Structures are given as C-alpha cells and as structure tokens.
Coordinates of C-alpha atoms in Angstrom, one line a residue:
M1 CA -20.6 -17.0 -16.1
G2 CA -22.3 -20.3 -16.8
R3 CA -26.0 -21.1 -17.1
Q4 CA -26.2 -23.4 -14.2
L5 CA -25.3 -20.8 -11.4
P6 CA -25.6 -17.1 -11.6
V7 CA -22.2 -16.6 -9.8
R8 CA -18.8 -16.4 -11.2
C9 CA -18.4 -20.2 -11.1
R10 CA -16.5 -20.2 -14.4
P11 CA -13.2 -18.4 -14.7
P12 CA -13.2 -15.6 -17.3
H13 CA -11.7 -17.5 -20.3
G14 CA -11.6 -15.5 -23.5
W15 CA -15.4 -15.5 -24.3
A16 CA -16.4 -15.3 -20.7
V17 CA -14.5 -12.0 -19.8
D18 CA -17.5 -9.9 -21.0
S19 CA -19.8 -11.9 -18.6
A20 CA -17.3 -11.6 -15.8
M21 CA -17.2 -7.8 -16.3
R22 CA -20.9 -7.5 -16.6
L23 CA -21.4 -9.5 -13.2
L24 CA -18.9 -7.5 -11.5
D25 CA -20.8 -4.4 -12.6
D26 CA -24.2 -5.6 -11.7
Q27 CA -23.1 -7.0 -8.2
V28 CA -20.5 -4.7 -6.7
G29 CA -20.5 -1.7 -9.2
V30 CA -17.2 -2.2 -10.9
V31 CA -16.8 0.5 -13.7
D32 CA -13.0 0.6 -14.1
F33 CA -11.6 -2.7 -15.0
G34 CA -8.0 -1.7 -15.5
P35 CA -7.0 -2.9 -12.0
Y36 CA -8.6 -6.4 -12.8
K37 CA -6.6 -7.0 -15.9
S38 CA -3.6 -8.7 -14.1
L39 CA -6.2 -10.8 -12.1
F40 CA -8.1 -11.8 -15.1
V41 CA -4.9 -12.9 -16.9
S42 CA -3.9 -14.9 -13.7
V43 CA -7.3 -16.5 -13.6
I44 CA -7.0 -17.6 -17.2
G45 CA -3.6 -19.1 -16.9
R46 CA -4.4 -20.9 -13.6
G47 CA -7.6 -22.3 -14.9
S48 CA -6.2 -23.9 -18.0
I49 CA -3.5 -26.5 -18.8
C50 CA -1.6 -27.0 -22.1
L51 CA -1.3 -30.5 -23.5
P52 CA 1.5 -31.4 -25.9
G53 CA 0.2 -32.2 -29.4
L54 CA 1.6 -34.0 -32.4
P55 CA 5.1 -33.1 -33.6
C56 CA 5.2 -29.7 -35.4
Q57 CA 1.8 -28.9 -34.0
A58 CA 0.8 -26.4 -31.4
P59 CA -0.2 -27.7 -27.9
M60 CA -3.8 -28.0 -27.0
T61 CA -5.6 -26.0 -24.2
A62 CA -7.8 -27.8 -21.8
Y63 CA -9.8 -26.6 -18.8
P64 CA -9.8 -29.0 -15.6
S65 CA -13.3 -29.6 -14.3
R66 CA -13.9 -29.9 -10.5
N67 CA -17.0 -32.1 -11.0
I68 CA -15.6 -34.5 -13.7
R69 CA -18.3 -37.1 -12.9
E70 CA -21.2 -35.0 -14.1
N71 CA -22.2 -34.5 -17.7
S72 CA -20.3 -31.9 -19.8
K73 CA -23.3 -29.6 -19.8
N74 CA -23.0 -29.2 -16.0
S75 CA -19.2 -29.2 -15.8
L76 CA -17.6 -26.5 -13.6
P77 CA -14.0 -25.4 -13.8
K78 CA -11.5 -26.3 -11.1
K79 CA -11.1 -23.7 -8.4
F80 CA -8.4 -21.2 -9.3
L81 CA -8.6 -19.2 -6.0
K82 CA -9.2 -20.2 -2.5
L83 CA -10.2 -18.3 0.6
T84 CA -7.2 -19.7 2.5
D85 CA -4.9 -18.1 -0.4
L86 CA -6.3 -14.7 0.5
V87 CA -5.9 -15.2 4.2
E88 CA -2.2 -16.1 3.7
M89 CA -1.9 -12.9 1.6
L90 CA -3.4 -11.1 4.5
Q91 CA -0.7 -12.2 6.8
V92 CA 2.0 -10.9 4.4
G93 CA 0.0 -7.6 4.4
Y94 CA 0.3 -7.4 8.2
Q95 CA 4.0 -8.1 8.1
L96 CA 4.6 -5.3 5.5
T97 CA 2.6 -3.0 7.8
T98 CA 4.7 -3.8 10.9
Q99 CA 7.9 -3.2 8.8
G100 CA 6.7 0.2 7.8
K101 CA 6.4 -0.7 4.0
F102 CA 3.1 1.1 3.6
A103 CA 3.1 1.3 -0.2
E104 CA 3.8 -2.5 -0.6
A105 CA 1.2 -3.2 2.1
V106 CA -1.4 -1.2 0.3
L107 CA -0.8 -3.1 -3.0
K108 CA -1.0 -6.5 -1.1
F109 CA -4.4 -5.5 0.6
H110 CA -5.8 -4.0 -2.6
N111 CA -5.0 -7.3 -4.4
I112 CA -6.8 -9.3 -1.7
L113 CA -9.9 -6.8 -2.0
L114 CA -10.2 -7.3 -5.7
S115 CA -9.7 -11.0 -5.5
V116 CA -12.7 -11.6 -3.1
P117 CA -15.4 -11.1 -5.7
L118 CA -13.7 -13.9 -7.7
L119 CA -14.0 -16.5 -5.0
I120 CA -16.5 -19.3 -4.9
V121 CA -17.2 -20.4 -1.3
E122 CA -19.0 -23.5 -0.1
S123 CA -20.8 -22.2 3.0
K124 CA -22.3 -19.1 4.6
E125 CA -19.4 -19.3 7.2
E126 CA -16.8 -18.9 4.4
M127 CA -19.0 -16.2 2.8
C128 CA -19.1 -14.2 6.1
E129 CA -15.2 -14.8 6.4
A130 CA -14.7 -13.3 2.9
Q131 CA -16.8 -10.3 3.7
Q132 CA -14.7 -9.9 6.9
L133 CA -11.7 -10.1 4.8
M134 CA -12.7 -7.2 2.7
G135 CA -13.5 -5.1 5.5
I136 CA -10.1 -5.8 7.0
C137 CA -8.5 -4.7 3.8
R138 CA -10.6 -1.5 3.5
E139 CA -9.6 -0.5 6.9
Y140 CA -5.8 -0.9 6.1
I141 CA -6.0 0.6 2.9
L142 CA -7.8 3.7 3.9
G143 CA -5.6 4.0 7.1
L144 CA -2.3 3.4 5.3
Q145 CA -3.2 5.8 2.4
M146 CA -4.1 8.5 4.9
E147 CA -0.9 7.9 6.9
V148 CA 1.2 8.3 3.6
A149 CA -0.8 11.6 2.8
R150 CA -0.1 12.8 6.3
K151 CA 3.7 12.4 6.0
E152 CA 3.7 14.3 2.8
L153 CA 2.0 17.4 4.1
P154 CA 3.8 20.5 4.7
R155 CA 4.7 21.6 8.2
R156 CA 5.1 25.4 7.8
T157 CA 2.1 26.8 9.5
A158 CA 0.0 26.1 12.6
E159 CA -2.9 25.0 10.2
D160 CA -0.4 22.5 8.5
Q161 CA 0.3 21.0 12.0
I162 CA -3.3 20.9 12.9
R163 CA -4.3 18.9 9.9
I164 CA -1.4 16.6 10.5
C165 CA -2.7 15.9 14.0
E166 CA -6.3 15.3 12.5
L167 CA -5.1 12.7 10.3
A168 CA -3.1 11.1 13.0
A169 CA -6.3 11.0 15.1
Y170 CA -8.4 9.6 12.5
F171 CA -5.9 6.8 11.7
T172 CA -6.5 5.6 15.4
H173 CA -10.1 5.0 14.5
C174 CA -9.4 2.4 11.6
N175 CA -10.1 -1.1 12.7
L176 CA -6.5 -2.4 12.9
Q177 CA -4.7 -5.3 14.6
P178 CA -3.8 -4.3 18.3
M179 CA -0.1 -4.2 17.5
H180 CA -0.7 -1.7 14.6
L181 CA -3.1 0.3 16.6
I182 CA -0.5 0.7 19.3
L183 CA 1.7 2.2 16.6
T184 CA -1.0 4.7 15.5
L185 CA -1.8 5.8 19.1
R186 CA 1.9 6.4 19.9
T187 CA 2.1 8.7 16.9
A188 CA -1.1 10.4 17.9
V189 CA 0.1 11.1 21.5
S190 CA 3.4 12.4 20.4
L191 CA 1.9 14.9 17.8
F192 CA -0.9 16.2 20.1
Y193 CA 1.5 16.6 22.9
K194 CA 3.8 18.7 20.8
L195 CA 0.7 20.7 19.7
K196 CA 0.0 21.3 23.4
N197 CA -3.4 19.6 23.0
F198 CA -2.8 17.9 26.3
K199 CA -6.6 16.9 27.0
T200 CA -6.7 14.9 23.6
A201 CA -3.1 13.5 24.1
A202 CA -4.2 12.1 27.4
S203 CA -7.2 10.4 25.8
F204 CA -5.0 8.7 23.4
A205 CA -2.4 7.8 26.2
R206 CA -5.4 6.1 27.9
R207 CA -6.4 4.1 25.0
L208 CA -3.0 3.0 24.4
I209 CA -2.6 1.8 28.0
D210 CA -5.7 -0.2 27.8
L211 CA -4.3 -2.2 24.9
G212 CA -1.7 -3.6 27.2
P213 CA 1.5 -2.6 25.3
K214 CA 5.1 -3.6 26.3
P215 CA 6.1 -2.5 29.9
E216 CA 8.4 0.2 28.7
I217 CA 5.7 1.7 26.4
T218 CA 3.3 1.6 29.3
T219 CA 5.7 3.4 31.5
Q220 CA 6.2 6.2 29.0
M221 CA 2.7 6.7 28.3
R222 CA 1.8 6.9 32.1
K223 CA 4.6 9.7 32.4
I224 CA 2.9 11.6 29.5
L225 CA -0.5 11.1 31.0
A226 CA 0.5 12.4 34.3
A227 CA 2.1 15.5 32.5
C228 CA -1.1 15.9 30.5
E229 CA -3.4 15.8 33.5
K230 CA -1.7 18.6 35.1
N231 CA -2.9 20.9 32.5
P232 CA -5.9 19.2 30.8
T233 CA -6.7 21.6 28.2
D234 CA -6.2 22.0 24.2
A235 CA -4.3 24.9 22.9
H236 CA -5.7 24.5 19.4
K237 CA -9.2 23.7 17.9
V238 CA -9.0 20.4 16.0
Q239 CA -11.8 18.9 13.9
Y240 CA -11.9 15.7 16.0
D241 CA -14.5 14.7 18.5
Q242 CA -13.7 11.3 20.2
H243 CA -17.0 11.3 21.9
N244 CA -19.2 11.7 18.8
P245 CA -19.2 8.5 16.6
F246 CA -18.1 9.2 13.0
V247 CA -16.9 7.3 10.0
L248 CA -14.3 8.7 7.7
C249 CA -14.6 10.0 4.2
A250 CA -12.2 7.9 2.1
S251 CA -11.6 10.8 -0.4
S252 CA -11.4 14.0 1.8
Y253 CA -10.2 12.4 5.0
Q254 CA -13.0 14.3 6.8
P255 CA -15.2 12.8 9.6
I256 CA -18.9 12.1 8.7
Y257 CA -20.6 12.2 12.1
R258 CA -23.5 10.0 12.9
G259 CA -26.8 11.3 11.4
K260 CA -25.1 12.9 8.5
A261 CA -25.8 11.8 4.9
V262 CA -23.2 9.3 3.5
E263 CA -22.6 7.4 0.4
K264 CA -20.8 3.9 0.1
C265 CA -18.7 2.1 -2.3
P266 CA -20.8 -1.1 -3.3
L267 CA -17.6 -3.2 -3.4
C268 CA -15.6 -2.3 -0.2
T269 CA -18.2 -0.2 1.6
A270 CA -15.9 2.7 2.0
N271 CA -17.7 5.9 3.2
Y272 CA -18.0 9.1 1.3
M273 CA -19.5 12.7 1.4
P274 CA -22.7 13.0 -0.7
E275 CA -20.8 15.1 -3.2
Q276 CA -18.5 12.2 -4.0
K277 CA -21.3 10.0 -5.5
G278 CA -20.5 8.9 -8.9
Q279 CA -16.7 9.1 -8.6
I280 CA -14.3 6.0 -8.5
C281 CA -13.7 4.6 -5.0
C282 CA -10.4 5.8 -3.7
V283 CA -10.0 2.5 -1.7
C284 CA -10.8 -0.3 -4.1
K285 CA -10.3 1.9 -7.2
V286 CA -12.6 0.1 -9.5
S287 CA -16.3 0.7 -8.2
E288 CA -18.5 3.7 -8.5
V289 CA -19.4 5.4 -5.2
G290 CA -23.2 5.3 -4.4
K291 CA -24.2 3.0 -7.4
E292 CA -27.1 0.8 -6.8
C293 CA -26.1 -2.9 -7.0
I294 CA -27.5 -6.3 -6.0
G295 CA -24.5 -7.1 -3.8
L296 CA -21.6 -9.6 -3.6
R297 CA -22.6 -13.0 -4.9
I298 CA -19.8 -15.8 -4.2
F299 CA -21.9 -18.5 -2.5
P300 CA -24.3 -20.6 -4.6
G301 CA -26.5 -20.8 -1.7
Q302 CA -27.5 -17.1 -2.1
F303 CA -29.5 -17.9 -5.1
R304 CA -31.7 -20.9 -3.7

C-alpha cells in the first residue's frame, strides 16, 4: 500500500483497500475478509480527520502524515495502531479468561490476532514481540474454543465421558499463563479422578503442584495424589499420551503426534490434519489452511 515500502505502511483508505486485501492474501493467506471489515472501517476512521469547510459546504477530509518534513511523494500516514495498544487489549483478554467469560475473551484475542498484520513496527524486537502476541492469542483461542465445546458435549455414555476427559487433557497442553493453566489442570484432575483413571489424574496433580498454587490447592492436590498412588491404574483407554509430544488439530481437537504430517495456518500457525488443507482456519477464521505465502511483513527492515 504505497510504492516506497512493500508493507502495509498506508492505511486502507478507499482506493487502497484492494491493495490491503491483496497483501494480506499474499503474506498470510487471508481469503475471507468478512472479519476484517470492522478493522478496515476503524483504520479508515482513525487515519483521517475532517476539517470544517465554508458555510453550507461539506467538510474536507485530510490524512495526517507521520513524516511531514519529507516531500509529498514519500509521505507516510500517521500510525493508527500501535503494538502497545494490542498489549493492553491482551491484558483485558486475560481478565475475561480469569472471570470465566470465555466467549468475550475469544472475541478479544481474535481481534488482537487480526490486528497484528496491520501493524507497522520499528525494530526486530517489536516484530518478535508481535509474533509472540499472535502465538499467545492462538493458544488462548484454541484452548477456550475447545473448553466451550467440551462443556456442550453430552454426558450420557462412557464414550461421552471419555471424550470430555480427552478435551480437558488437551487443554492443559495449551501455552497459557500459570494462573490459567492451574485452572485447566484442576479440571483435568477432577474429571480423570471421577473416570477412575487414577494414573493420569496423578500426573496432572503433580504438574499442578509444580506450578506453586495457593496452599489450600496444594493441600487438596496432595490428598488426591496420595489416593491415586494407592491404585496407579487407568480404568478407561483415553486418546492421550502425555509422554509423546503432540500438537493439537484446531478443527478436530485430536492430537497430531510428532512425526505425523501436519498442515498449518499461514497467519496464526494453528495446526491441522492433512485432510483439512484448503479449509478456513478455525482459529483466525480468515486464512486458508496450508496455503503457501511469503509470511508476515510488518517491519520495513524485512525488505532491506
């Protein structure tokens, strides 16, 4: 969006929206731009100002420049979105997660995830921080969506209960903040203990204790651990192997163990089974799984 730098260094004003869409497609595989509509509208609104005109005439629209001392051919628009803004939004997402408002938290993390490709950063450090931010959002969106799906599952049969336990186990492998990981581990301990899978329940209890939770939680987990160690067996076979590294398919919520074929979303890098290639990512909801792209470009130094 601009001849000087092949990055989105100009906001998508009217004529530039097509350019923005093409760059998002080329760089991170965006094929569904519906979720970007509100962001584009926000960008256009924040990147322009209205100046009052003469009486009985419409106001004039102007686009502030961030390098006003340079000639007009090299002018760049004022930044409309900063990395610090997204970091503040992330803290709100954490708070919503702690409060159990998972649907609202997913929306907040999703908004951050879609906003990162619209950033312009000034250093490699900021670029790495932006990429880490996307990774955090991916993990929370995947985990919270899976948790919502788990709570909606029926509980009528033993197979239903096993699947509920599997999803709870997978959730503990999402890269979450310690305070949120403690909550997921407590859920997993409870569900596997009720399923009489004492061996696996004990492994979750040990992981929880290692995180250093509150004393009352530690005491509770030690009691459960002692009870599990008296009968270290699993009553039911569960599709979960804690000793075999895996990534989680964001569509089927099934583990993809190390060495197995995997497809990725070019934007958020969520993992998928090979048969999901060509589908819209379930995490970012805009990019095509497995699409070949040049990668995220938000730092001008990437082109030097």
